[in-house]
Amino acid sequence: MRIFNFSAGPAVLPTKVLEQVRDELLDWRGTGMSVMEVSHRGKDFTGVIESAEADLRTLMGIPSNYKVLFLQGGATQQFAQIPMNLLDGRSADYIVTGSWSKKAYKEAQRFGAVRLAGSSEADSFTRVPSADELKLDLQAAYLHICTNETIHGVEMFDLPTAPAGVPLVADMSSHILSRPMDVSRYGLIYAGAQKNIGPAGLVIVIVREDLLGKASAITPSVMDYATMAENGSMLNTPPTFGIYLAGLIFKDLLAQGGLEAVEQSNIAKAQLVYDAIASSGGFYRNPVQEAFRSRMNVPFTLANPALDAAFLAEAAERQLSGLKGHKSVGGMRASIYNAMTLDGVRALVDLMQDFAARKA
Ligand SMILES: *Cc1c(COP(=O)(O)O)cnc(C)c1O
């Protein structure tokens, strides 16, 4: 039986897609093998990676002067790979709006000069710094942001304006494909798959072509974007199962009507949860300033933390899992990615209202 999984990641995947995977697991497209067992260089699999890329390009409207790379190592590896590829002996700017961008900033310090261009840490990461708070380096190699902070539940709906010629680099791991994004505003976008795309082990990098070829000399070949781009992400064996599953997810999103339709559904789901918090008379609380509240990750605390365990126990009874908040924030966190259904969100809101009515 499928439960409602609110985990931040690895996270819920659409049941329909998993059923297709199950149905073709032992005999994929009449090959008599699973997709995991076929050569990545054979035409069956190259067809998979090519259509996954084509569908992602359609979904996101990726311009032709961008490369799409299907890589391994997760978003955390990108924290290192980005400075290795883009720093080019210069400095880079980081805006820190939560745990993930802070980690990216720290990791980049191993590779050269990086600057903190803005931070909301003094406000416990409950907002995005405003334009006039930023101290931007006009000569920076890039400006790094995290457009959705998975742990703190902070989403950027307006992008910072990078100085002319400074490419914006964005960690979109936990909200890529949740709404339309204007790819042309970025130099590089990256996202680990296990939040809103597919299984862990795959990371997608979308990079503007003029940023390729600047990697430092010690960059391993498998970590050099230019080398990976020249080899169609297949310098070595790519994460084939992850790419196959991501491709099925892309087709499913296209069938839903693309990212405009997906966004409407995500707005409706997030609204239900935030309304439940707002109408609880202070029983539940979300600390994030309203303009920056994430549609994907909704952290909330109970006014009386002594009730946390009871809340989680009742959630488990109702087949709702993954609601325990991150240890650094406490309380609860509902991750309501694309694949979380409206029914799942309604079940959560029912629990929240019912629990508050009995315990307030
Ligand atoms: C989960 C997450 C990461 C880390 O992903 P890994 O695949 O575990 O390396 C980085 N950034 C954001 C925004 C995330 O949500």
CSV table of C-alpha atoms in Angstrom, one decimal, residues 58-247:
chain,number,residue,atom,x,y,z
A,58,THR,CA,10.7,21.4,-23.9
A,59,LEU,CA,9.5,21.5,-20.3
A,60,MET,CA,11.9,24.3,-19.2
A,61,GLY,CA,12.3,26.1,-22.5
A,62,ILE,CA,16.1,25.6,-22.4
A,63,PRO,CA,17.7,27.8,-25.1
A,64,SER,CA,20.0,26.1,-27.7
A,65,ASN,CA,23.1,27.8,-26.3
A,66,TYR,CA,22.8,25.7,-23.1
A,67,LYS,CA,24.2,22.2,-22.5
A,68,VAL,CA,22.2,19.7,-20.5
A,69,LEU,CA,24.4,17.3,-18.5
A,70,PHE,CA,23.3,14.2,-16.6
A,71,LEU,CA,25.9,13.7,-14.0
A,72,GLN,CA,26.6,11.8,-10.7
A,73,GLY,CA,27.7,12.9,-7.2
A,74,GLY,CA,24.6,14.8,-6.2
A,75,ALA,CA,24.2,18.5,-5.6
A,76,THR,CA,26.9,18.4,-2.9
A,77,GLN,CA,29.5,17.4,-5.5
A,78,GLN,CA,28.4,20.5,-7.5
A,79,PHE,CA,29.4,22.7,-4.5
A,80,ALA,CA,33.0,21.7,-5.5
A,81,GLN,CA,32.6,21.2,-9.2
A,82,ILE,CA,31.2,24.7,-9.8
A,83,PRO,CA,34.3,26.6,-8.4
A,84,MET,CA,36.6,24.1,-10.1
A,85,ASN,CA,35.0,24.8,-13.5
A,86,LEU,CA,34.0,28.4,-13.2
A,87,LEU,CA,36.3,30.2,-10.8
A,88,ASP,CA,39.0,30.6,-13.4
A,89,GLY,CA,41.5,32.1,-10.9
A,90,ARG,CA,39.1,34.8,-9.9
A,91,SER,CA,36.7,35.3,-7.0
A,92,ALA,CA,33.0,34.4,-6.8
A,93,ASP,CA,30.1,35.8,-4.8
A,94,TYR,CA,27.7,33.7,-2.6
A,95,ILE,CA,24.3,34.7,-1.2
A,96,VAL,CA,23.5,32.6,1.8
A,97,THR,CA,19.8,32.1,2.6
A,98,GLY,CA,19.9,28.8,4.4
A,99,SER,CA,21.8,25.6,5.2
A,100,TRP,CA,22.4,24.6,1.6
A,101,SER,CA,23.8,27.8,0.2
A,102,LYS,CA,25.9,28.0,3.3
A,103,LYS,CA,27.4,24.6,2.6
A,104,ALA,CA,28.0,25.6,-1.0
A,105,TYR,CA,29.8,28.8,0.2
A,106,LYS,CA,31.9,26.8,2.6
A,107,GLU,CA,32.9,24.2,0.1
A,108,ALA,CA,33.8,26.8,-2.6
A,109,GLN,CA,36.4,28.3,-0.1
A,110,ARG,CA,38.5,25.2,-0.7
A,111,PHE,CA,39.1,26.2,-4.3
A,112,GLY,CA,39.9,29.9,-4.2
A,113,ALA,CA,38.6,33.3,-3.2
A,114,VAL,CA,34.9,33.5,-2.6
A,115,ARG,CA,33.0,36.3,-1.0
A,116,LEU,CA,29.8,36.4,1.1
A,117,ALA,CA,27.7,38.9,-0.9
A,118,GLY,CA,24.7,38.7,1.4
A,119,SER,CA,23.2,36.6,4.2
A,120,SER,CA,20.0,36.2,6.1
A,121,GLU,CA,21.7,34.1,8.8
A,122,ALA,CA,21.2,36.8,11.5
A,123,ASP,CA,17.5,36.4,10.9
A,124,SER,CA,17.7,32.6,11.2
A,125,PHE,CA,17.2,32.3,7.4
A,126,THR,CA,13.6,33.5,7.4
A,127,ARG,CA,14.0,35.7,4.4
A,128,VAL,CA,16.1,36.5,1.3
A,129,PRO,CA,18.3,39.6,1.6
A,130,SER,CA,17.0,42.6,-0.3
A,131,ALA,CA,18.9,44.1,-3.2
A,132,ASP,CA,20.2,47.0,-1.2
A,133,GLU,CA,21.7,44.7,1.4
A,134,LEU,CA,23.9,42.9,-1.2
A,135,LYS,CA,27.5,43.7,-1.6
A,136,LEU,CA,28.2,42.4,-5.1
A,137,ASP,CA,31.6,42.2,-6.7
A,138,LEU,CA,31.4,43.6,-10.2
A,139,GLN,CA,34.3,41.3,-11.3
A,140,ALA,CA,33.0,38.1,-9.8
A,141,ALA,CA,33.4,34.9,-11.8
A,142,TYR,CA,29.8,34.1,-10.8
A,143,LEU,CA,27.1,34.8,-8.3
A,144,HIS,CA,25.8,31.7,-6.5
A,145,ILE,CA,22.3,31.4,-5.0
A,146,CYS,CA,20.0,28.6,-3.8
A,147,THR,CA,16.6,29.4,-5.2
A,148,ASN,CA,14.8,27.0,-2.7
A,149,GLU,CA,16.2,26.3,0.7
A,150,THR,CA,14.9,22.8,1.5
A,151,ILE,CA,15.6,22.9,5.2
A,152,HIS,CA,14.5,26.5,6.0
A,153,GLY,CA,11.6,26.6,3.5
A,154,VAL,CA,12.7,29.8,1.8
A,155,GLU,CA,12.0,30.2,-1.9
A,156,MET,CA,13.3,33.0,-4.2
A,157,PHE,CA,10.5,34.3,-6.4
A,158,ASP,CA,12.5,37.3,-7.5
A,159,LEU,CA,16.1,36.8,-8.6
A,160,PRO,CA,18.9,39.1,-7.4
A,161,THR,CA,20.3,41.2,-10.3
A,162,ALA,CA,23.8,40.1,-10.9
A,163,PRO,CA,26.3,42.8,-12.2
A,164,ALA,CA,26.6,42.9,-16.0
A,165,GLY,CA,28.6,39.9,-17.2
A,166,VAL,CA,28.4,38.0,-13.9
A,167,PRO,CA,26.6,34.7,-14.5
A,168,LEU,CA,24.0,33.6,-12.0
A,169,VAL,CA,24.6,30.1,-10.7
A,170,ALA,CA,21.6,28.4,-9.0
A,171,ASP,CA,21.0,25.4,-6.8
A,172,MET,CA,17.5,24.4,-7.8
A,173,SER,CA,17.6,20.9,-6.3
A,174,SER,CA,14.3,21.1,-4.4
A,175,HIS,CA,12.1,23.1,-6.7
A,176,ILE,CA,13.3,22.5,-10.3
A,177,LEU,CA,10.3,21.8,-12.5
A,178,SER,CA,7.8,23.1,-9.9
A,179,ARG,CA,7.1,26.1,-12.0
A,180,PRO,CA,8.4,27.8,-15.2
A,181,MET,CA,11.8,29.3,-14.8
A,182,ASP,CA,13.5,31.6,-17.3
A,183,VAL,CA,16.7,29.6,-18.0
A,184,SER,CA,18.2,32.5,-20.0
A,185,ARG,CA,18.6,34.5,-16.8
A,186,TYR,CA,21.1,31.9,-15.4
A,187,GLY,CA,24.6,30.9,-16.4
A,188,LEU,CA,24.2,27.6,-14.7
A,189,ILE,CA,21.4,25.7,-13.0
A,190,TYR,CA,22.0,22.5,-11.1
A,191,ALA,CA,19.7,20.1,-9.2
A,192,GLY,CA,20.0,16.7,-7.5
A,193,ALA,CA,17.3,14.4,-8.8
A,194,GLN,CA,16.0,13.0,-5.5
A,195,LYS,CA,13.7,15.9,-4.5
A,196,ASN,CA,11.6,16.7,-7.5
A,197,ILE,CA,12.8,14.5,-10.4
A,198,GLY,CA,13.7,10.9,-9.7
A,199,PRO,CA,16.1,8.7,-7.8
A,200,ALA,CA,19.2,9.8,-5.9
A,201,GLY,CA,22.5,9.4,-7.8
A,202,LEU,CA,21.6,11.7,-10.7
A,203,VAL,CA,22.3,15.4,-10.8
A,204,ILE,CA,21.3,17.6,-13.7
A,205,VAL,CA,23.4,20.6,-14.8
A,206,ILE,CA,22.2,23.1,-17.3
A,207,VAL,CA,25.1,25.3,-18.4
A,208,ARG,CA,25.5,28.2,-20.9
A,209,GLU,CA,28.1,27.2,-23.5
A,210,ASP,CA,30.3,30.2,-23.0
A,211,LEU,CA,31.1,29.1,-19.4
A,212,LEU,CA,32.6,25.8,-20.6
A,213,GLY,CA,36.3,25.3,-21.0
A,214,LYS,CA,37.5,27.3,-18.0
A,215,ALA,CA,38.1,24.4,-15.6
A,216,SER,CA,41.2,24.5,-13.5
A,217,ALA,CA,44.0,22.2,-14.6
A,218,ILE,CA,43.6,19.7,-11.8
A,219,THR,CA,39.8,19.2,-12.5
A,220,PRO,CA,39.2,15.4,-13.0
A,221,SER,CA,37.8,14.7,-16.5
A,222,VAL,CA,34.6,13.3,-15.1
A,223,MET,CA,34.1,16.6,-13.3
A,224,ASP,CA,34.9,18.9,-16.2
A,225,TYR,CA,31.7,20.2,-17.7
A,226,ALA,CA,33.4,20.8,-21.1
A,227,THR,CA,34.6,17.2,-21.3
A,228,MET,CA,31.2,15.8,-20.1
A,229,ALA,CA,29.4,18.0,-22.6
A,230,GLU,CA,31.7,16.9,-25.5
A,231,ASN,CA,30.9,13.3,-24.6
A,232,GLY,CA,27.1,13.7,-24.2
A,233,SER,CA,27.4,13.0,-20.4
A,234,MET,CA,28.9,9.7,-21.3
A,235,LEU,CA,32.6,10.0,-20.8
A,236,ASN,CA,32.1,7.1,-18.5
A,237,THR,CA,29.0,5.1,-17.6
A,238,PRO,CA,26.2,7.5,-16.7
A,239,PRO,CA,23.6,6.7,-14.0
A,240,THR,CA,21.4,4.9,-16.5
A,241,PHE,CA,18.5,3.9,-14.3
A,242,GLY,CA,18.2,7.5,-12.9
A,243,ILE,CA,18.2,9.0,-16.4
A,244,TYR,CA,15.5,6.5,-17.5
A,245,LEU,CA,13.3,7.3,-14.5
A,246,ALA,CA,13.9,11.1,-14.9
A,247,GLY,CA,12.8,10.7,-18.5
